[in-house]
PDB file of C-alpha atoms and ligand atoms in Angstrom:
ATOM      1  CA  MET A   1     -16.283 -17.805   6.911  1.00 96.00           C
ATOM      2  CA  GLU A   2     -17.737 -14.852   8.832  1.00 95.00           C
ATOM      3  CA  LYS A   3     -17.491 -16.956  12.065  1.00 97.00           C
ATOM      4  CA  LEU A   4     -13.829 -17.681  11.333  1.00 98.00           C
ATOM      5  CA  LEU A   5     -13.124 -14.004  10.781  1.00 98.00           C
ATOM      6  CA  LYS A   6     -14.880 -13.059  13.963  1.00 98.00           C
ATOM      7  CA  ARG A   7     -13.010 -15.697  15.985  1.00 98.00           C
ATOM      8  CA  LEU A   8      -9.653 -14.478  14.652  1.00 98.00           C
ATOM      9  CA  ILE A   9     -10.501 -10.927  15.576  1.00 98.00           C
ATOM     10  CA  GLU A  10     -11.591 -11.886  19.088  1.00 98.00           C
ATOM     11  CA  LYS A  11      -8.518 -13.978  19.616  1.00 98.00           C
ATOM     12  CA  ASN A  12      -6.009 -11.478  18.528  1.00 98.00           C
ATOM     13  CA  LYS A  13      -7.487  -8.040  19.225  1.00 97.00           C
ATOM     14  CA  HIS A  14      -5.614  -7.914  22.637  1.00 97.00           C
ATOM     15  CA  MET A  15      -2.309  -7.497  20.694  1.00 97.00           C
ATOM     16  CA  ALA A  16      -3.250  -3.935  19.818  1.00 97.00           C
ATOM     17  CA  ARG A  17      -1.788  -2.765  23.176  1.00 97.00           C
ATOM     18  CA  HIS A  18       1.674  -3.799  22.002  1.00 97.00           C
ATOM     19  CA  GLY A  19       1.300  -1.565  19.011  1.00 97.00           C
ATOM     20  CA  LYS A  20       1.057   2.216  18.482  1.00 97.00           C
ATOM     21  CA  VAL A  21      -1.040   4.404  16.218  1.00 97.00           C
ATOM     22  CA  ALA A  22       0.995   6.477  13.765  1.00 97.00           C
ATOM     23  CA  SER A  23       1.095  10.127  14.892  1.00 94.00           C
ATOM     24  CA  TYR A  24       3.868  11.614  12.740  1.00 94.00           C
ATOM     25  CA  ILE A  25       0.917  12.571  10.391  1.00 94.00           C
ATOM     26  CA  PRO A  26      -1.125  14.218  13.221  1.00 95.00           C
ATOM     27  CA  VAL A  27      -4.528  13.235  11.800  1.00 95.00           C
ATOM     28  CA  LEU A  28      -3.667   9.526  11.744  1.00 96.00           C
ATOM     29  CA  GLY A  29      -3.144   9.784  15.569  1.00 96.00           C
ATOM     30  CA  LYS A  30      -6.857  10.205  16.083  1.00 96.00           C
ATOM     31  CA  ALA A  31      -7.585   6.580  15.040  1.00 97.00           C
ATOM     32  CA  SER A  32      -8.781   4.189  17.843  1.00 97.00           C
ATOM     33  CA  PRO A  33      -6.069   1.544  18.367  1.00 97.00           C
ATOM     34  CA  ASN A  34      -8.585  -1.121  19.245  1.00 97.00           C
ATOM     35  CA  ASP A  35     -10.497  -1.000  15.996  1.00 98.00           C
ATOM     36  CA  ILE A  36     -10.037  -4.119  13.863  1.00 98.00           C
ATOM     37  CA  GLY A  37     -11.744  -5.141  10.738  1.00 98.00           C
ATOM     38  CA  ILE A  38     -11.369  -7.692   7.961  1.00 98.00           C
ATOM     39  CA  CYS A  39     -12.983  -8.396   4.659  1.00 98.00           C
ATOM     40  CA  ILE A  40     -12.429 -11.300   2.187  1.00 98.00           C
ATOM     41  CA  MET A  41     -13.774 -11.444  -1.343  1.00 98.00           C
ATOM     42  CA  ASP A  42     -13.686 -14.607  -3.434  1.00 97.00           C
ATOM     43  CA  MET A  43     -13.552 -15.066  -7.194  1.00 96.00           C
ATOM     44  CA  ASP A  44     -17.317 -15.334  -7.392  1.00 96.00           C
ATOM     45  CA  GLY A  45     -17.651 -11.946  -5.792  1.00 93.00           C
ATOM     46  CA  ASN A  46     -18.870 -13.217  -2.379  1.00 98.00           C
ATOM     47  CA  ILE A  47     -17.908 -10.722   0.391  1.00 98.00           C
ATOM     48  CA  TYR A  48     -17.297 -11.844   3.989  1.00 98.00           C
ATOM     49  CA  GLY A  49     -16.623  -9.211   6.645  1.00 98.00           C
ATOM     50  CA  SER A  50     -16.159  -8.910  10.357  1.00 98.00           C
ATOM     51  CA  GLY A  51     -15.389  -6.347  12.928  1.00 98.00           C
ATOM     52  CA  ASN A  52     -14.893  -2.735  11.923  1.00 98.00           C
ATOM     53  CA  TYR A  53     -14.616  -3.640   8.225  1.00 98.00           C
ATOM     54  CA  ARG A  54     -16.753  -0.650   7.168  1.00 98.00           C
ATOM     55  CA  ASN A  55     -14.521   1.842   8.940  1.00 98.00           C
ATOM     56  CA  LYS A  56     -12.821   4.271   6.595  1.00 98.00           C
ATOM     57  CA  PHE A  57      -9.125   4.898   6.612  1.00 98.00           C
ATOM     58  CA  THR A  58      -6.592   6.307   4.156  1.00 98.00           C
ATOM     59  CA  LEU A  59      -4.567   4.129   1.780  1.00 98.00           C
ATOM     60  CA  GLN A  60      -1.208   5.568   2.648  1.00 98.00           C
ATOM     61  CA  SER A  61       1.487   3.295   1.303  1.00 98.00           C
ATOM     62  CA  ILE A  62      -0.976   0.923  -0.196  1.00 98.00           C
ATOM     63  CA  SER A  63      -1.382   3.565  -2.919  1.00 98.00           C
ATOM     64  CA  LYS A  64       2.212   2.825  -3.997  1.00 98.00           C
ATOM     65  CA  VAL A  65       1.106  -0.402  -5.685  1.00 98.00           C
ATOM     66  CA  MET A  66      -1.362   1.548  -7.959  1.00 97.00           C
ATOM     67  CA  ALA A  67       1.239   4.198  -8.595  1.00 98.00           C
ATOM     68  CA  LEU A  68       3.712   1.520  -9.704  1.00 98.00           C
ATOM     69  CA  ILE A  69       1.195   0.041 -12.107  1.00 96.00           C
ATOM     70  CA  LEU A  70       0.461   3.407 -13.672  1.00 96.00           C
ATOM     71  CA  ALA A  71       4.167   4.367 -13.912  1.00 97.00           C
ATOM     72  CA  LEU A  72       4.861   0.941 -15.561  1.00 96.00           C
ATOM     73  CA  LEU A  73       1.977   1.539 -18.101  1.00 95.00           C
ATOM     74  CA  ASP A  74       2.950   5.127 -18.804  1.00 96.00           C
ATOM     75  CA  ARG A  75       6.767   4.639 -19.104  1.00 96.00           C
ATOM     76  CA  GLY A  76       7.496   0.931 -19.392  1.00 96.00           C
ATOM     77  CA  GLU A  77       9.554  -1.399 -17.292  1.00 97.00           C
ATOM     78  CA  GLU A  78      12.972  -0.332 -18.548  1.00 97.00           C
ATOM     79  CA  GLU A  79      12.585   3.310 -17.615  1.00 97.00           C
ATOM     80  CA  VAL A  80      10.869   2.643 -14.283  1.00 97.00           C
ATOM     81  CA  PHE A  81      13.399   0.063 -13.062  1.00 97.00           C
ATOM     82  CA  SER A  82      16.298   2.241 -14.204  1.00 97.00           C
ATOM     83  CA  LYS A  83      15.295   4.729 -11.495  1.00 97.00           C
ATOM     84  CA  VAL A  84      13.989   2.428  -8.810  1.00 97.00           C
ATOM     85  CA  GLY A  85      15.179  -1.080  -7.898  1.00 96.00           C
ATOM     86  CA  MET A  86      13.474  -4.341  -7.151  1.00 96.00           C
ATOM     87  CA  LYS A  87      15.448  -5.288  -4.113  1.00 95.00           C
ATOM     88  CA  PRO A  88      14.000  -6.216  -0.833  1.00 94.00           C
ATOM     89  CA  THR A  89      15.514  -4.284   2.149  1.00 90.00           C
ATOM     90  CA  THR A  90      15.242  -3.841   5.806  1.00 90.00           C
ATOM     91  CA  GLU A  91      15.287  -0.062   5.491  1.00 91.00           C
ATOM     92  CA  ALA A  92      12.560   1.874   7.269  1.00 93.00           C
ATOM     93  CA  PHE A  93       9.739   3.063   4.826  1.00 94.00           C
ATOM     94  CA  ASN A  94      10.803   6.616   5.187  1.00 94.00           C
ATOM     95  CA  SER A  95      14.540   6.003   5.150  1.00 93.00           C
ATOM     96  CA  LEU A  96      17.114   8.404   3.546  1.00 92.00           C
ATOM     97  CA  TYR A  97      19.766   5.724   3.939  1.00 88.00           C
ATOM     98  CA  ARG A  98      22.557   5.955   1.316  1.00 86.00           C
ATOM     99  CA  MET A  99      21.005   9.000  -0.370  1.00 87.00           C
ATOM    100  CA  ASP A 100      24.088  11.092   0.314  1.00 84.00           C
ATOM    101  CA  LEU A 101      26.794   8.633  -0.505  1.00 82.00           C
ATOM    102  CA  PRO A 102      29.040   9.278  -3.557  1.00 78.00           C
ATOM    103  CA  ASP A 103      28.365   5.867  -5.351  1.00 82.00           C
ATOM    104  CA  LYS A 104      25.507   5.619  -7.808  1.00 84.00           C
ATOM    105  CA  TRP A 105      22.471   4.601  -5.903  1.00 90.00           C
ATOM    106  CA  ILE A 106      18.831   4.297  -6.707  1.00 95.00           C
ATOM    107  CA  PRO A 107      16.036   3.580  -4.105  1.00 96.00           C
ATOM    108  CA  SER A 108      15.915  -0.080  -3.332  1.00 95.00           C
ATOM    109  CA  ASN A 109      12.308  -0.598  -4.385  1.00 97.00           C
ATOM    110  CA  PRO A 110       9.002   1.243  -5.220  1.00 98.00           C
ATOM    111  CA  MET A 111       7.444   0.465  -1.798  1.00 98.00           C
ATOM    112  CA  LEU A 112       9.812   2.658   0.123  1.00 97.00           C
ATOM    113  CA  ASN A 113       8.889   6.412   0.099  1.00 98.00           C
ATOM    114  CA  SER A 114      11.942   7.274  -1.841  1.00 97.00           C
ATOM    115  CA  GLY A 115      11.022   4.732  -4.579  1.00 97.00           C
ATOM    116  CA  ALA A 116       7.366   5.658  -4.533  1.00 98.00           C
ATOM    117  CA  ILE A 117       7.993   9.337  -4.921  1.00 98.00           C
ATOM    118  CA  ILE A 118       9.895   8.385  -8.075  1.00 98.00           C
ATOM    119  CA  THR A 119       7.065   6.178  -9.425  1.00 98.00           C
ATOM    120  CA  THR A 120       4.585   9.060  -8.751  1.00 98.00           C
ATOM    121  CA  SER A 121       6.799  11.420 -10.744  1.00 98.00           C
ATOM    122  CA  LEU A 122       6.816   8.992 -13.606  1.00 98.00           C
ATOM    123  CA  ILE A 123       3.080   8.905 -13.912  1.00 97.00           C
ATOM    124  CA  LYS A 124       1.934  11.021 -16.855  1.00 96.00           C
ATOM    125  CA  GLY A 125       0.134  14.274 -16.137  1.00 96.00           C
ATOM    126  CA  LYS A 126       0.917  17.409 -14.115  1.00 91.00           C
ATOM    127  CA  GLY A 127       0.648  17.668 -10.411  1.00 87.00           C
ATOM    128  CA  ARG A 128      -2.842  16.611  -9.215  1.00 93.00           C
ATOM    129  CA  GLU A 129      -3.516  14.872 -12.477  1.00 97.00           C
ATOM    130  CA  LYS A 130      -1.128  12.064 -11.417  1.00 97.00           C
ATOM    131  CA  SER A 131      -3.093  11.372  -8.192  1.00 98.00           C
ATOM    132  CA  ASP A 132      -6.407  11.865  -9.924  1.00 98.00           C
ATOM    133  CA  ARG A 133      -5.374   9.016 -12.288  1.00 97.00           C
ATOM    134  CA  ILE A 134      -4.641   6.716  -9.255  1.00 98.00           C
ATOM    135  CA  LEU A 135      -8.003   7.750  -7.840  1.00 98.00           C
ATOM    136  CA  GLU A 136      -9.729   6.935 -11.043  1.00 97.00           C
ATOM    137  CA  LEU A 137      -8.065   3.612 -11.311  1.00 96.00           C
ATOM    138  CA  ILE A 138      -9.099   2.755  -7.798  1.00 97.00           C
ATOM    139  CA  ARG A 139     -12.721   3.817  -8.438  1.00 97.00           C
ATOM    140  CA  ASP A 140     -12.682   1.659 -11.562  1.00 95.00           C
ATOM    141  CA  ILE A 141     -11.308  -1.438  -9.910  1.00 94.00           C
ATOM    142  CA  THR A 142     -13.673  -1.206  -6.872  1.00 96.00           C
ATOM    143  CA  SER A 143     -16.706   0.193  -8.869  1.00 95.00           C
ATOM    144  CA  ASN A 144     -17.070   2.528  -5.928  1.00 97.00           C
ATOM    145  CA  PHE A 145     -17.288   6.066  -7.350  1.00 97.00           C
ATOM    146  CA  ASN A 146     -17.692   7.536  -3.830  1.00 98.00           C
ATOM    147  CA  ILE A 147     -14.006   6.884  -3.114  1.00 98.00           C
ATOM    148  CA  ASP A 148     -12.245  10.252  -2.726  1.00 98.00           C
ATOM    149  CA  TYR A 149      -9.305  12.053  -1.031  1.00 98.00           C
ATOM    150  CA  GLU A 150      -9.695  12.644   2.680  1.00 98.00           C
ATOM    151  CA  GLU A 151      -8.793  16.309   2.647  1.00 98.00           C
ATOM    152  CA  GLU A 152      -7.784  16.599   6.339  1.00 97.00           C
ATOM    153  CA  THR A 153      -5.235  13.773   6.178  1.00 97.00           C
ATOM    154  CA  TYR A 154      -3.941  15.232   2.909  1.00 98.00           C
ATOM    155  CA  ARG A 155      -3.401  18.640   4.576  1.00 97.00           C
ATOM    156  CA  SER A 156      -1.960  17.087   7.716  1.00 96.00           C
ATOM    157  CA  GLU A 157       0.598  15.104   5.806  1.00 97.00           C
ATOM    158  CA  LYS A 158       1.521  17.969   3.576  1.00 97.00           C
ATOM    159  CA  LYS A 159       2.125  20.173   6.540  1.00 96.00           C
ATOM    160  CA  THR A 160       4.304  17.725   8.374  1.00 95.00           C
ATOM    161  CA  ALA A 161       6.218  16.164   5.481  1.00 96.00           C
ATOM    162  CA  ASP A 162       9.816  17.304   6.189  1.00 96.00           C
ATOM    163  CA  ARG A 163      11.196  13.743   5.682  1.00 97.00           C
ATOM    164  CA  ASN A 164       9.408  13.236   2.450  1.00 98.00           C
ATOM    165  CA  ARG A 165      10.456  16.691   1.301  1.00 98.00           C
ATOM    166  CA  ALA A 166      14.047  15.991   2.149  1.00 97.00           C
ATOM    167  CA  ILE A 167      13.929  12.692   0.158  1.00 97.00           C
ATOM    168  CA  ALA A 168      12.321  14.276  -2.918  1.00 97.00           C
ATOM    169  CA  TYR A 169      14.761  17.138  -3.113  1.00 96.00           C
ATOM    170  CA  LEU A 170      17.693  14.782  -2.709  1.00 95.00           C
ATOM    171  CA  LEU A 171      16.248  12.586  -5.474  1.00 96.00           C
ATOM    172  CA  ARG A 172      16.069  15.609  -7.809  1.00 96.00           C
ATOM    173  CA  ASP A 173      19.682  16.425  -6.916  1.00 93.00           C
ATOM    174  CA  MET A 174      20.590  12.857  -7.901  1.00 92.00           C
ATOM    175  CA  ASN A 175      18.806  13.329 -11.261  1.00 94.00           C
ATOM    176  CA  LEU A 176      16.204  10.694 -10.364  1.00 95.00           C
ATOM    177  CA  LEU A 177      13.250  13.042 -10.219  1.00 95.00           C
ATOM    178  CA  ASP A 178      12.037  15.102 -13.079  1.00 86.00           C
ATOM    179  CA  GLY A 179       9.532  17.917 -12.847  1.00 90.00           C
ATOM    180  CA  ASN A 180       8.538  20.185 -10.117  1.00 95.00           C
ATOM    181  CA  VAL A 181       9.357  18.663  -6.730  1.00 97.00           C
ATOM    182  CA  GLU A 182       6.501  20.358  -4.825  1.00 97.00           C
ATOM    183  CA  GLU A 183       4.015  19.238  -7.570  1.00 97.00           C
ATOM    184  CA  VAL A 184       5.193  15.557  -7.379  1.00 98.00           C
ATOM    185  CA  LEU A 185       5.053  15.645  -3.459  1.00 98.00           C
ATOM    186  CA  ASP A 186       1.505  17.064  -3.625  1.00 98.00           C
ATOM    187  CA  ALA A 187       0.432  14.153  -5.837  1.00 98.00           C
ATOM    188  CA  TYR A 188       2.104  11.723  -3.536  1.00 98.00           C
ATOM    189  CA  PHE A 189       0.407  13.177  -0.464  1.00 98.00           C
ATOM    190  CA  ARG A 190      -2.944  13.065  -2.303  1.00 98.00           C
ATOM    191  CA  GLN A 191      -2.601   9.464  -3.343  1.00 98.00           C
ATOM    192  CA  CYS A 192      -1.824   8.564   0.220  1.00 98.00           C
ATOM    193  CA  SER A 193      -4.948  10.341   1.397  1.00 98.00           C
ATOM    194  CA  ILE A 194      -7.400   8.330  -0.731  1.00 98.00           C
ATOM    195  CA  GLU A 195      -9.958   7.022   1.697  1.00 98.00           C
ATOM    196  CA  VAL A 196     -11.295   3.351   1.559  1.00 98.00           C
ATOM    197  CA  ASP A 197     -12.694   0.634   3.776  1.00 98.00           C
ATOM    198  CA  CYS A 198     -11.843  -3.083   4.022  1.00 98.00           C
ATOM    199  CA  VAL A 199     -14.387  -3.978   1.307  1.00 98.00           C
ATOM    200  CA  ASP A 200     -12.633  -1.579  -1.170  1.00 98.00           C
ATOM    201  CA  LEU A 201      -9.360  -3.165  -0.250  1.00 98.00           C
ATOM    202  CA  ALA A 202     -10.611  -6.660  -0.698  1.00 98.00           C
ATOM    203  CA  ARG A 203     -11.842  -5.591  -4.170  1.00 97.00           C
ATOM    204  CA  ILE A 204      -8.416  -4.119  -5.026  1.00 97.00           C
ATOM    205  CA  GLY A 205      -6.842  -7.453  -3.885  1.00 98.00           C
ATOM    206  CA  LEU A 206      -9.220  -9.466  -5.991  1.00 97.00           C
ATOM    207  CA  PHE A 207      -8.411  -7.317  -9.032  1.00 96.00           C
ATOM    208  CA  PHE A 208      -4.718  -8.493  -8.655  1.00 97.00           C
ATOM    209  CA  ALA A 209      -5.793 -12.003  -7.705  1.00 97.00           C
ATOM    210  CA  ASN A 210      -7.646 -12.147 -10.933  1.00 95.00           C
ATOM    211  CA  LYS A 211      -4.615 -10.854 -12.817  1.00 94.00           C
ATOM    212  CA  CYS A 212      -6.290  -7.593 -13.816  1.00 91.00           C
ATOM    213  CA  LYS A 213      -8.605  -9.481 -16.125  1.00 86.00           C
ATOM    214  CA  SER A 214     -11.837  -7.833 -17.187  1.00 74.00           C
ATOM    215  CA  TYR A 215     -10.180  -4.418 -16.943  1.00 79.00           C
ATOM    216  CA  ASN A 216      -8.816  -2.510 -19.800  1.00 82.00           C
ATOM    217  CA  ILE A 217      -5.235  -2.781 -18.689  1.00 87.00           C
ATOM    218  CA  GLU A 218      -2.507  -3.225 -21.219  1.00 89.00           C
ATOM    219  CA  ARG A 219      -0.578  -6.514 -20.503  1.00 91.00           C
ATOM    220  CA  GLY A 220      -2.755  -6.831 -17.333  1.00 92.00           C
ATOM    221  CA  GLU A 221      -1.550 -10.287 -16.402  1.00 94.00           C
ATOM    222  CA  HIS A 222       2.083  -9.259 -16.458  1.00 95.00           C
ATOM    223  CA  MET A 223       1.322  -6.072 -14.557  1.00 94.00           C
ATOM    224  CA  ALA A 224      -0.430  -8.185 -11.892  1.00 95.00           C
ATOM    225  CA  THR A 225       2.457 -10.519 -11.703  1.00 97.00           C
ATOM    226  CA  LEU A 226       4.940  -7.615 -11.305  1.00 96.00           C
ATOM    227  CA  ALA A 227       2.858  -5.970  -8.563  1.00 96.00           C
ATOM    228  CA  VAL A 228       2.281  -9.118  -6.632  1.00 97.00           C
ATOM    229  CA  THR A 229       5.941 -10.131  -6.819  1.00 97.00           C
ATOM    230  CA  ILE A 230       7.094  -6.769  -5.506  1.00 98.00           C
ATOM    231  CA  MET A 231       4.431  -6.859  -2.801  1.00 98.00           C
ATOM    232  CA  SER A 232       5.656 -10.207  -1.585  1.00 97.00           C
ATOM    233  CA  LEU A 233       9.299  -9.051  -1.559  1.00 97.00           C
ATOM    234  CA  CYS A 234       8.863  -5.622  -0.074  1.00 96.00           C
ATOM    235  CA  GLY A 235       5.177  -4.840   0.782  1.00 98.00           C
ATOM    236  CA  MET A 236       5.789  -5.184   4.447  1.00 97.00           C
ATOM    237  CA  TYR A 237       9.072  -3.194   4.696  1.00 93.00           C
ATOM    238  CA  GLY A 238      11.652  -4.804   6.981  1.00 94.00           C
ATOM    239  CA  PHE A 239       9.143  -7.455   8.031  1.00 97.00           C
ATOM    240  CA  SER A 240       8.623  -8.727   4.475  1.00 97.00           C
ATOM    241  CA  GLY A 241      10.765 -11.760   4.816  1.00 97.00           C
ATOM    242  CA  GLU A 242       9.320 -13.019   8.050  1.00 97.00           C
ATOM    243  CA  TYR A 243       5.828 -12.250   6.788  1.00 98.00           C
ATOM    244  CA  ALA A 244       6.461 -14.266   3.584  1.00 98.00           C
ATOM    245  CA  VAL A 245       7.573 -17.227   5.726  1.00 97.00           C
ATOM    246  CA  LYS A 246       4.819 -16.938   8.315  1.00 98.00           C
ATOM    247  CA  VAL A 247       1.931 -15.747   6.074  1.00 98.00           C
ATOM    248  CA  GLY A 248       2.849 -16.347   2.517  1.00 98.00           C
ATOM    249  CA  VAL A 249       0.248 -13.957   1.131  1.00 98.00           C
ATOM    250  CA  PRO A 250       1.628 -11.078  -1.080  1.00 98.00           C
ATOM    251  CA  SER A 251       0.491  -7.966   0.879  1.00 98.00           C
ATOM    252  CA  LYS A 252       0.970  -4.277   1.190  1.00 98.00           C
ATOM    253  CA  SER A 253       0.593  -2.343   4.315  1.00 98.00           C
ATOM    254  CA  GLY A 254      -0.064   1.360   5.022  1.00 98.00           C
ATOM    255  CA  VAL A 255       0.738   3.409   7.999  1.00 98.00           C
ATOM    256  CA  SER A 256      -2.996   4.081   8.711  1.00 98.00           C
ATOM    257  CA  GLY A 257      -3.276   0.462   9.554  1.00 98.00           C
ATOM    258  CA  GLY A 258      -4.547  -1.116   6.306  1.00 98.00           C
ATOM    259  CA  ILE A 259      -3.307  -4.316   4.749  1.00 98.00           C
ATOM    260  CA  LEU A 260      -4.058  -5.312   1.203  1.00 98.00           C
ATOM    261  CA  GLY A 261      -3.683  -9.073   0.632  1.00 98.00           C
ATOM    262  CA  VAL A 262      -3.715 -11.049  -2.685  1.00 98.00           C
ATOM    263  CA  VAL A 263      -4.086 -14.789  -3.022  1.00 98.00           C
ATOM    264  CA  PRO A 264      -3.732 -15.377  -6.738  1.00 97.00           C
ATOM    265  CA  ASN A 265      -6.753 -17.023  -8.321  1.00 96.00           C
ATOM    266  CA  ARG A 266      -8.529 -17.176  -4.990  1.00 97.00           C
ATOM    267  CA  PHE A 267      -9.083 -14.206  -2.741  1.00 98.00           C
ATOM    268  CA  GLY A 268      -8.713 -10.466  -2.290  1.00 98.00           C
ATOM    269  CA  ILE A 269      -8.312  -9.433   1.399  1.00 98.00           C
ATOM    270  CA  GLY A 270      -8.560  -6.106   3.265  1.00 98.00           C
ATOM    271  CA  VAL A 271      -7.570  -5.709   6.864  1.00 98.00           C
ATOM    272  CA  TYR A 272      -7.683  -2.639   9.113  1.00 98.00           C
ATOM    273  CA  GLY A 273      -6.070  -2.175  12.522  1.00 98.00           C
ATOM    274  CA  PRO A 274      -4.371   1.100  13.205  1.00 98.00           C
ATOM    275  CA  ALA A 275      -2.070  -0.025  16.067  1.00 98.00           C
ATOM    276  CA  LEU A 276       1.304  -0.542  14.293  1.00 98.00           C
ATOM    277  CA  ASP A 277       4.343  -2.578  15.002  1.00 97.00           C
ATOM    278  CA  ARG A 278       7.900  -1.097  14.887  1.00 96.00           C
ATOM    279  CA  TYR A 279       8.065  -1.655  10.986  1.00 96.00           C
ATOM    280  CA  GLY A 280       4.799   0.464  10.525  1.00 96.00           C
ATOM    281  CA  ASN A 281       2.556  -2.561   9.800  1.00 98.00           C
ATOM    282  CA  SER A 282      -0.731  -3.285  11.589  1.00 98.00           C
ATOM    283  CA  ILE A 283       0.230  -5.393  14.548  1.00 98.00           C
ATOM    284  CA  VAL A 284      -3.152  -7.171  14.932  1.00 98.00           C
ATOM    285  CA  GLY A 285      -3.506  -7.264  11.110  1.00 98.00           C
ATOM    286  CA  CYS A 286      -0.273  -9.275  10.589  1.00 98.00           C
ATOM    287  CA  LYS A 287      -1.215 -11.791  13.199  1.00 98.00           C
ATOM    288  CA  ILE A 288      -4.776 -12.262  11.852  1.00 98.00           C
ATOM    289  CA  MET A 289      -3.190 -12.708   8.340  1.00 98.00           C
ATOM    290  CA  GLU A 290      -0.879 -15.396   9.730  1.00 98.00           C
ATOM    291  CA  GLU A 291      -3.721 -17.344  11.299  1.00 98.00           C
ATOM    292  CA  LEU A 292      -6.099 -16.857   8.407  1.00 98.00           C
ATOM    293  CA  SER A 293      -3.378 -18.144   6.069  1.00 98.00           C
ATOM    294  CA  LYS A 294      -3.050 -21.319   8.154  1.00 98.00           C
ATOM    295  CA  GLU A 295      -6.827 -21.785   8.480  1.00 98.00           C
ATOM    296  CA  LEU A 296      -7.546 -21.397   4.775  1.00 98.00           C
ATOM    297  CA  ASN A 297      -4.221 -22.677   3.327  1.00 98.00           C
ATOM    298  CA  LEU A 298      -3.439 -19.382   1.684  1.00 98.00           C
ATOM    299  CA  ASN A 299       0.432 -19.653   1.685  1.00 98.00           C
ATOM    300  CA  ILE A 300       1.438 -19.268  -2.020  1.00 97.00           C
ATOM    301  CA  PHE A 301       4.748 -20.946  -1.280  1.00 96.00           C
ATOM    302  CA  GLU A 302       3.223 -24.114   0.022  1.00 94.00           C
TER     303      GLU A 302
HETATM  304  N1  LIG B   1       2.004   8.950   3.692  1.00 76.84           N
HETATM  305  C1  LIG B   1       2.945   8.127   4.385  1.00 76.84           C
HETATM  306  C2  LIG B   1       4.354   8.698   4.238  1.00 76.84           C
HETATM  307  O1  LIG B   1       4.756   8.987   3.224  1.00 76.84           O
HETATM  308  C3  LIG B   1       2.950   6.715   3.844  1.00 76.84           C
HETATM  309  C4  LIG B   1       3.885   5.780   4.573  1.00 76.84           C
HETATM  310  C5  LIG B   1       3.259   4.416   4.906  1.00 76.84           C
HETATM  311  O2  LIG B   1       2.093   4.208   4.770  1.00 76.84           O
HETATM  312  N2  LIG B   1       4.154   3.529   5.375  1.00 76.84           N
HETATM  313  O3  LIG B   1       5.049   8.891   5.274  1.00 76.84           O
END
């Protein structure tokens, strides 16, 4: 397995030059575009890694999956999905599309920033308590109690978050966001700044692959099904459809270059490669996932 991972990295790493490291959050711009790492964990807990798989990076949008789970546990499906939809879209992750039209609109899904800011607002607790609960859940899932916020990224995003601020204030104006807007945004920036490596991501993937079993999560199997379904429909933004056809592994990307992959009943996968394609997904990561899926028959639709 490690040989295979190494070969896929060697074969595809040249693609990084066609991508670009995110720089709209200034600290993210410091990442090296040529870094690439991958880790796979199987149901027996065997861990296989290659490349820069122990590099640390922030979760960014991958945290939206955990925020969704907590919002669902705290508020129930009916309330959550009355404020955020379950529709795949081709909108950019930070889109404000349709937010100022007179018709009744809710964000298409909880993987877009607009939808995710709502799910974070629905998590019980005030301000930082919300993101602390996400952090606790991640520490619990990974059994890694060293996982923490990366303060510089948190501050960097908070300082340059005009778009997310605009989204959140519009959401409040539309009666979709309760509570103090700045407090909700602060929790959202904090959850995005949680720092992991590919092993942690693979463990999170395995948690969903294993249907949340052996964790004290209410209706865990159902929660895993919901999260995995939403990931396969919307996890890679406008590329989700193509990714489902080419890769067929429910995944969630983050703008720091991470990809969380879930192969139900088989594997958890963590990939890191900070050079991004135009959708904001790791360009080398997507290609490696495509080839890995073929090599190991991971496509869930096959
Ligand atoms: N923190 C990022 C933002 O809100 C997350 C986006 C992403 O990872 N695609 O802009």
